[in-house]
PDB file of C-alpha atoms in Angstrom:
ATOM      1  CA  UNK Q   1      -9.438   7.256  -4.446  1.00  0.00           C
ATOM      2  CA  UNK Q   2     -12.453   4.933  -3.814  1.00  0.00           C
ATOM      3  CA  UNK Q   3     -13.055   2.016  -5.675  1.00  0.00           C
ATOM      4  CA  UNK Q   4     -16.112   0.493  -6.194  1.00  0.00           C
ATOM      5  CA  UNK Q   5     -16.755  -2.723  -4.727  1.00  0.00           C
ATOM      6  CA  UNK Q   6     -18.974  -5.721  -5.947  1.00  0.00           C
ATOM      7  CA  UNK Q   7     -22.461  -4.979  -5.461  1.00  0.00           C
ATOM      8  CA  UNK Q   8     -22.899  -8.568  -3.579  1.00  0.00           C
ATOM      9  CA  UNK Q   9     -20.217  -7.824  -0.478  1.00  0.00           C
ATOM     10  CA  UNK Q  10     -21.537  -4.261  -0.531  1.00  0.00           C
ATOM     11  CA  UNK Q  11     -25.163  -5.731   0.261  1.00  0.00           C
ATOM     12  CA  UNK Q  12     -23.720  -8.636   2.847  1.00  0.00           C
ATOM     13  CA  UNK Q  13     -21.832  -5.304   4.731  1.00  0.00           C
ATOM     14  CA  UNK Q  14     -24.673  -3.181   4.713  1.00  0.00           C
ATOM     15  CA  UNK Q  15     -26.793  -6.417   5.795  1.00  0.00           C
ATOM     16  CA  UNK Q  16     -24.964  -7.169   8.997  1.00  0.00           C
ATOM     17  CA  UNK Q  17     -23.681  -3.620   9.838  1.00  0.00           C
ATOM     18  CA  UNK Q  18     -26.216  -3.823  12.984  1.00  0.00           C
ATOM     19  CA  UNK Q  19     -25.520  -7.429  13.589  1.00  0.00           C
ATOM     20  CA  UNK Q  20     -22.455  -9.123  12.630  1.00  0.00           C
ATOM     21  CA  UNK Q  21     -22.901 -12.247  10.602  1.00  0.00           C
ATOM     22  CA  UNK Q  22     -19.183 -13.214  11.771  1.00  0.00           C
ATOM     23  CA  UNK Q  23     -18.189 -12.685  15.136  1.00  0.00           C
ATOM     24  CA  UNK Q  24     -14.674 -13.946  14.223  1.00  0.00           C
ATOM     25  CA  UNK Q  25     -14.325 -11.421  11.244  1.00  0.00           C
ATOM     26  CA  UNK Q  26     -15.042  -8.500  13.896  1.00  0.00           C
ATOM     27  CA  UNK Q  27     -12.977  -9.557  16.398  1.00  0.00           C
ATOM     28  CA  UNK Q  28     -10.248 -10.475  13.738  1.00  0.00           C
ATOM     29  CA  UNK Q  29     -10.471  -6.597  12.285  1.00  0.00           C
ATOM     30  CA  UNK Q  30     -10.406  -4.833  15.867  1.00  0.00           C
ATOM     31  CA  UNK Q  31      -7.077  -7.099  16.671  1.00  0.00           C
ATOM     32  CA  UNK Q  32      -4.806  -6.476  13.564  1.00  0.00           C
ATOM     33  CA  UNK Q  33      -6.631  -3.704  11.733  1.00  0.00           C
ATOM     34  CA  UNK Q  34      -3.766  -1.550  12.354  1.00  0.00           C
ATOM     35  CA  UNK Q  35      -1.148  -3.691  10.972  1.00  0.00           C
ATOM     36  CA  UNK Q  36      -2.917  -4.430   8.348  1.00  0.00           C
ATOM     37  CA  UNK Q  37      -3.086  -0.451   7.700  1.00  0.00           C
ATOM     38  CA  UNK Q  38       0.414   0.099   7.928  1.00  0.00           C
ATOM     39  CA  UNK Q  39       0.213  -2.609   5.055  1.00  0.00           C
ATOM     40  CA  UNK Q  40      -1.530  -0.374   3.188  1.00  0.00           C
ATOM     41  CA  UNK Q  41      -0.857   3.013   3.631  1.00  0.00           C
ATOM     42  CA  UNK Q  42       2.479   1.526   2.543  1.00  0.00           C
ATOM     43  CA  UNK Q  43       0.305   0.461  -1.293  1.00  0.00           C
ATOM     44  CA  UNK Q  44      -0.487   3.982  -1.351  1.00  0.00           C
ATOM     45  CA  UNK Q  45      -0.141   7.329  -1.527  1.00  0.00           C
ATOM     46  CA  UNK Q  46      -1.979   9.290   1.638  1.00  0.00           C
ATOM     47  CA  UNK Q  47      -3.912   7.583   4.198  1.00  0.00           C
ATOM     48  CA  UNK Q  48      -7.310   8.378   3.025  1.00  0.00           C
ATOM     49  CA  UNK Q  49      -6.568   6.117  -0.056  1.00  0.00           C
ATOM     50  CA  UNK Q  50      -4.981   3.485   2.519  1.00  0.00           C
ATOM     51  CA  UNK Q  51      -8.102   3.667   4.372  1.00  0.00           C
ATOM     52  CA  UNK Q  52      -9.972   2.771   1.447  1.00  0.00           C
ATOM     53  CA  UNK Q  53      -7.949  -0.010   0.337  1.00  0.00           C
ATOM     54  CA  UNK Q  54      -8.282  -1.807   3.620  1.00  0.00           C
ATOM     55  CA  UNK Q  55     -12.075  -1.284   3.671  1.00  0.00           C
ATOM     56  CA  UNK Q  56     -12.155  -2.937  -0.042  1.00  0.00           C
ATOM     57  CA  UNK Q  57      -9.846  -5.376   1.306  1.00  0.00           C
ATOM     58  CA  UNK Q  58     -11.764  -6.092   4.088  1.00  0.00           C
ATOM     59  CA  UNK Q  59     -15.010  -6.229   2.405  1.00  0.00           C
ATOM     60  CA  UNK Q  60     -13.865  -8.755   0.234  1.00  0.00           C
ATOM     61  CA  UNK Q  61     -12.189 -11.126   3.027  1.00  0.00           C
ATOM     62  CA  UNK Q  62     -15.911 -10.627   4.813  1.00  0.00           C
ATOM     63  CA  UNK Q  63     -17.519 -11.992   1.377  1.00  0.00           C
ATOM     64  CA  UNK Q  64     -15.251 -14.752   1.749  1.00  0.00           C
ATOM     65  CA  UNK Q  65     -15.023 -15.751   5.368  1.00  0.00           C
ATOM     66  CA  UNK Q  66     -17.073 -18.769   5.426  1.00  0.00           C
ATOM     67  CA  UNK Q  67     -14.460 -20.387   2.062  1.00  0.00           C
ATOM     68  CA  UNK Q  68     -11.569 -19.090   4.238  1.00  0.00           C
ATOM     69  CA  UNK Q  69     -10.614 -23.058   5.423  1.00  0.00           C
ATOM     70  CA  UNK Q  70      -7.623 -21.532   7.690  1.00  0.00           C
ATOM     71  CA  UNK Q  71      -8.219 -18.600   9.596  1.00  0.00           C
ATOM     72  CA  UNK Q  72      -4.132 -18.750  11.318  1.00  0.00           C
ATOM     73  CA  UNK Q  73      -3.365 -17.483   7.382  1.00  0.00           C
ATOM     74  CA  UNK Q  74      -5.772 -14.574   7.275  1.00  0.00           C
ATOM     75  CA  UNK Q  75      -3.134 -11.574   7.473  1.00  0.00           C
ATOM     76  CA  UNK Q  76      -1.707 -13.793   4.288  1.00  0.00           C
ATOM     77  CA  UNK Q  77      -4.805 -13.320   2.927  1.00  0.00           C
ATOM     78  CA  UNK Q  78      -5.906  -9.795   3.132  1.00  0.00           C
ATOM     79  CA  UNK Q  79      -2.604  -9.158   2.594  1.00  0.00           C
ATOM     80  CA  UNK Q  80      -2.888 -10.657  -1.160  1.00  0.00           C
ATOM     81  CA  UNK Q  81      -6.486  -9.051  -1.263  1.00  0.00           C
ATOM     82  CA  UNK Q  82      -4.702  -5.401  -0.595  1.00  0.00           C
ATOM     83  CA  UNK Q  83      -2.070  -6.137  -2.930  1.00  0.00           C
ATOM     84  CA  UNK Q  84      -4.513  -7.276  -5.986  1.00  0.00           C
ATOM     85  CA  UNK Q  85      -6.770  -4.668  -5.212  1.00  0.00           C
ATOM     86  CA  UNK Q  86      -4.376  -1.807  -5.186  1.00  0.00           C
ATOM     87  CA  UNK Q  87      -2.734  -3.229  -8.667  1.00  0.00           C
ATOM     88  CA  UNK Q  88      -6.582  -3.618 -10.313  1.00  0.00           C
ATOM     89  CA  UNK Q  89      -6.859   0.754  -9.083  1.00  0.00           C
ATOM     90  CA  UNK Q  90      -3.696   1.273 -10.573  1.00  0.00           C
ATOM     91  CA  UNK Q  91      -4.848  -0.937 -13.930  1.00  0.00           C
ATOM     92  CA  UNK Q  92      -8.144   1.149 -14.028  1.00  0.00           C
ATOM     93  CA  UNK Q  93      -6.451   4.533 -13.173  1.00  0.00           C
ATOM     94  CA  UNK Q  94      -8.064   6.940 -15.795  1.00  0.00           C
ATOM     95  CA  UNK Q  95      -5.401   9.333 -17.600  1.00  0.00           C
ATOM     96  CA  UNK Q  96      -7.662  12.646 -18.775  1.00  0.00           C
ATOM     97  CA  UNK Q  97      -6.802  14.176 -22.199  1.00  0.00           C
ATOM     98  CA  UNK Q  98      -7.667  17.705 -22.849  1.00  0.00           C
ATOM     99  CA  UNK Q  99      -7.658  19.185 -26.485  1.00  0.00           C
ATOM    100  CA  UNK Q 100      -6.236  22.515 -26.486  1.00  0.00           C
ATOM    101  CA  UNK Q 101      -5.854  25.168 -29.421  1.00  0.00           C
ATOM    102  CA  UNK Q 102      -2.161  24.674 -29.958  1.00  0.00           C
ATOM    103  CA  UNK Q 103       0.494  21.924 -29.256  1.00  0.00           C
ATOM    104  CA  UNK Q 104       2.908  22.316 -26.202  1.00  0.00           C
ATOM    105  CA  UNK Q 105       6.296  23.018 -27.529  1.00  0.00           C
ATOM    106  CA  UNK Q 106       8.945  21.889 -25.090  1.00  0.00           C
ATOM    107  CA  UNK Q 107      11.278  25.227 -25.201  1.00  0.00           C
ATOM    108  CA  UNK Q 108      14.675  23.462 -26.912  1.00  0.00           C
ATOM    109  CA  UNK Q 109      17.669  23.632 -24.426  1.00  0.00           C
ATOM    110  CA  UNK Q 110      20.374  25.906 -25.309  1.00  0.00           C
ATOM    111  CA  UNK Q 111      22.758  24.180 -27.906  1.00  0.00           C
ATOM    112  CA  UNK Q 112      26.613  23.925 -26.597  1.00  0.00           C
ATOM    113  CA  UNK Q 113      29.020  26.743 -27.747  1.00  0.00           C
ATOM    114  CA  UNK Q 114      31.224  24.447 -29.803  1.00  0.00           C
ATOM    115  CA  UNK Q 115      34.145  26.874 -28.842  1.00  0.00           C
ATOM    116  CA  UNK Q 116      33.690  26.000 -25.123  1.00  0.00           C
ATOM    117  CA  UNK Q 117      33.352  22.448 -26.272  1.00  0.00           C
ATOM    118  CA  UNK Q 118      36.588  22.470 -27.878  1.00  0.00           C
ATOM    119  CA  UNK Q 119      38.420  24.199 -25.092  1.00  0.00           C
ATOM    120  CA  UNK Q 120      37.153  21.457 -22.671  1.00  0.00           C
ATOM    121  CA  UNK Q 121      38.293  19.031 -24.690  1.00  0.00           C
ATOM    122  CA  UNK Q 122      42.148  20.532 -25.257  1.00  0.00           C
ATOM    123  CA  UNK Q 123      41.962  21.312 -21.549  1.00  0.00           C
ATOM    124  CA  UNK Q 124      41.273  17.397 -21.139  1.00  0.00           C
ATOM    125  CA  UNK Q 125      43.450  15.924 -23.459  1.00  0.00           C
ATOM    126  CA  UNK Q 126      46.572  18.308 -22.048  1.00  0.00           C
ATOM    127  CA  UNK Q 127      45.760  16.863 -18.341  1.00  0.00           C
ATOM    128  CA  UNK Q 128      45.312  13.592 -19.780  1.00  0.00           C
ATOM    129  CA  UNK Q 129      48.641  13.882 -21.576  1.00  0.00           C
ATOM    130  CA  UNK Q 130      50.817  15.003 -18.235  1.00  0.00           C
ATOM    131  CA  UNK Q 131      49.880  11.148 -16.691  1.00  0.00           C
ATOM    132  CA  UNK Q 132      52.542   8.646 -16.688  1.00  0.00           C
ATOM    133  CA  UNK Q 133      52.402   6.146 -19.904  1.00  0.00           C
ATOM    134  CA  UNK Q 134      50.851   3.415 -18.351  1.00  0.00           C
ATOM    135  CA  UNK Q 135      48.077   5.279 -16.564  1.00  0.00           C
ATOM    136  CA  UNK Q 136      47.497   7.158 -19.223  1.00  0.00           C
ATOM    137  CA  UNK Q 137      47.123   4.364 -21.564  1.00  0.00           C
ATOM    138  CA  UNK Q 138      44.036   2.980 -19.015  1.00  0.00           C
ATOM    139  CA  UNK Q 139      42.573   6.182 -18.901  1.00  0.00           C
ATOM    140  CA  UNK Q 140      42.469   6.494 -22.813  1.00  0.00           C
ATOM    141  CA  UNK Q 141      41.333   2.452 -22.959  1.00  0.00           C
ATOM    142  CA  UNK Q 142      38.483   3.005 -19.919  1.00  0.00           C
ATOM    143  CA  UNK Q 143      37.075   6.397 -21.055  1.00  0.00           C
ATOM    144  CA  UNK Q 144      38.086   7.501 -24.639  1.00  0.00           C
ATOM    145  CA  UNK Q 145      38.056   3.502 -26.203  1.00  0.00           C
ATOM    146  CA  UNK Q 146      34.960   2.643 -23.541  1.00  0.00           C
ATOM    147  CA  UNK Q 147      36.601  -0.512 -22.819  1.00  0.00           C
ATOM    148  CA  UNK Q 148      35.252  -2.251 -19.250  1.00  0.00           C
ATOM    149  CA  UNK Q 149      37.456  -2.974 -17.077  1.00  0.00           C
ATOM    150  CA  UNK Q 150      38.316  -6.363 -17.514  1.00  0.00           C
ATOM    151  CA  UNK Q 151      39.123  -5.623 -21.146  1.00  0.00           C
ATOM    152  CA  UNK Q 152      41.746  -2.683 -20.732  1.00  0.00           C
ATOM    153  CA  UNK Q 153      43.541  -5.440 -18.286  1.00  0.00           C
ATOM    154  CA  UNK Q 154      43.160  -8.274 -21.437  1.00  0.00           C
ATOM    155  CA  UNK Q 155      44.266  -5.386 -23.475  1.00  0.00           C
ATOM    156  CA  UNK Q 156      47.497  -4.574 -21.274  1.00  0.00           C
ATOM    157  CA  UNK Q 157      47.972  -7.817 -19.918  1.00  0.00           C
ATOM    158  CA  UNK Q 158      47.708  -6.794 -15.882  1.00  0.00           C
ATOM    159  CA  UNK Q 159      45.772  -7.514 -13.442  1.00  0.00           C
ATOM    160  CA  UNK Q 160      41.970  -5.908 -13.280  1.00  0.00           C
ATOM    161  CA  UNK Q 161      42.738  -4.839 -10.071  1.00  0.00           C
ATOM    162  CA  UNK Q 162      45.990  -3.463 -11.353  1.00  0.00           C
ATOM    163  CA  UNK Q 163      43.477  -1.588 -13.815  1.00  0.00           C
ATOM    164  CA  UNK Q 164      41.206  -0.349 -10.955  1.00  0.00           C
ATOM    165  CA  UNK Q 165      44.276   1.267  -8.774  1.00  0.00           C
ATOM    166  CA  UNK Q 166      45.713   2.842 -11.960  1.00  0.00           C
ATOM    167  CA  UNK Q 167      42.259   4.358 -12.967  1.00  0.00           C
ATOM    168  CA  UNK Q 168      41.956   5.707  -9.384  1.00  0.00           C
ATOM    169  CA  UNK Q 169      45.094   7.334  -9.045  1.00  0.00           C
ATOM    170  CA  UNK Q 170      45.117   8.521 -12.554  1.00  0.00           C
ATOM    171  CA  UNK Q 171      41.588  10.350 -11.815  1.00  0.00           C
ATOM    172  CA  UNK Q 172      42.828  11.708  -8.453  1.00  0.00           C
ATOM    173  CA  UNK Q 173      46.024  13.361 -10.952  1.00  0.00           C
ATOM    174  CA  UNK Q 174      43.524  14.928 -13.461  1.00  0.00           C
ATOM    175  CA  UNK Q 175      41.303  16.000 -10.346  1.00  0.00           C
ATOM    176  CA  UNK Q 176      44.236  17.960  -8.942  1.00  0.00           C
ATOM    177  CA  UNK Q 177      45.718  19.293 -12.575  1.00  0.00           C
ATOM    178  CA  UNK Q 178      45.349  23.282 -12.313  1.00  0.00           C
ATOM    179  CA  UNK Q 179      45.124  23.032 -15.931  1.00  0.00           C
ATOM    180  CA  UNK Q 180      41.416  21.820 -15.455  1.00  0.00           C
ATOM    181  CA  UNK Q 181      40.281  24.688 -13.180  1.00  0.00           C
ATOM    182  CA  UNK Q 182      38.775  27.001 -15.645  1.00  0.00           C
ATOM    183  CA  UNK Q 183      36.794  23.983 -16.767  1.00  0.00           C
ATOM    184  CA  UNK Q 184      35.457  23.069 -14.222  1.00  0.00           C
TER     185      UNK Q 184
END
């Protein structure tokens, strides 16, 4: 994905290709050019697009070197420069449209046999019904009355934590209930 860069740091690149204007800049991409690829193939996708960031990147820093005041915060700086440009490509990203002769109908998904719906839910409610009172009771507040946690305790008047160890071993019960195999 190549963006196109401002026609003015295109011209100053293509200007000083033979004949750096910046020394510094040069000597400053050969020393962390790869770090400062890693940054960017981790903006994008594949590496050729990573390559092009940094070259945007780059060419923009070059356009600014001589307002750059301090050079020790440069790898800030390109940094921010691969980070804005890689949000403007993602801003400007096209998204193509294509007319076509009929509408795409997303195929409907099977509706539920209401038979094995209600078997699943006897099958439940007798596993549900074997638990002791109390666990039972924080099973039916957590799951069936979709009560948080700290409410089923307010409700019962334990502990949360007493709620939590219930729960757990009250799930563990309905896990191990033979009456649920066919379900499952």
């Amino acid at each position: 994905m190549t963006t196109p860069v401002c026609t003015g740091a295109s011209r100053a690149v293509a200007a000083s290709a033979g004949h750096p204007r910046y020394p510094s800049f040069s000597s400053y991409v050969r020393a962390r050019g790869p770090v400062l690829l890693r940054t960017a193939r981790s903006l994008t996708a594949n590496s050729s697009d990573a390559e092009d960031l940094l070259q945007t990147a780059l060419t923009k820093t070059y356009v600014a070197w001589e307002r750059i005041e301090d050079h020790r915060a440069l790898d800030g700086y390109v940094r921010r420069a691969l980070v804005n440009t890689r949000t403007s490509q993602w801003r400007k990203r096209k998204v193509d449209e294509f007319a076509c002769e009929e509408l795409p109908e997303k195929e409907a998904a099977p509706a539920p046999d209401p038979a094995e719906q209600q078997v699943l839910h006897d099958a439940m409610w007798r596993a549900v019904m074997k638990l002791p009172d109390r666990q039972r009771a924080m099973v039916v507040l957590r799951y069936y009355g979709d009560l948080s946690e700290a409410q089923t305790a307010d409700v019962l008047g334990v502990s949360i934590g007493t709620v939590k160890s219930a729960v757990s071993r009250a799930l563990g019960k309905l896990r191990e209930d033979p009456g649920l195999d066919p379900v499952r």
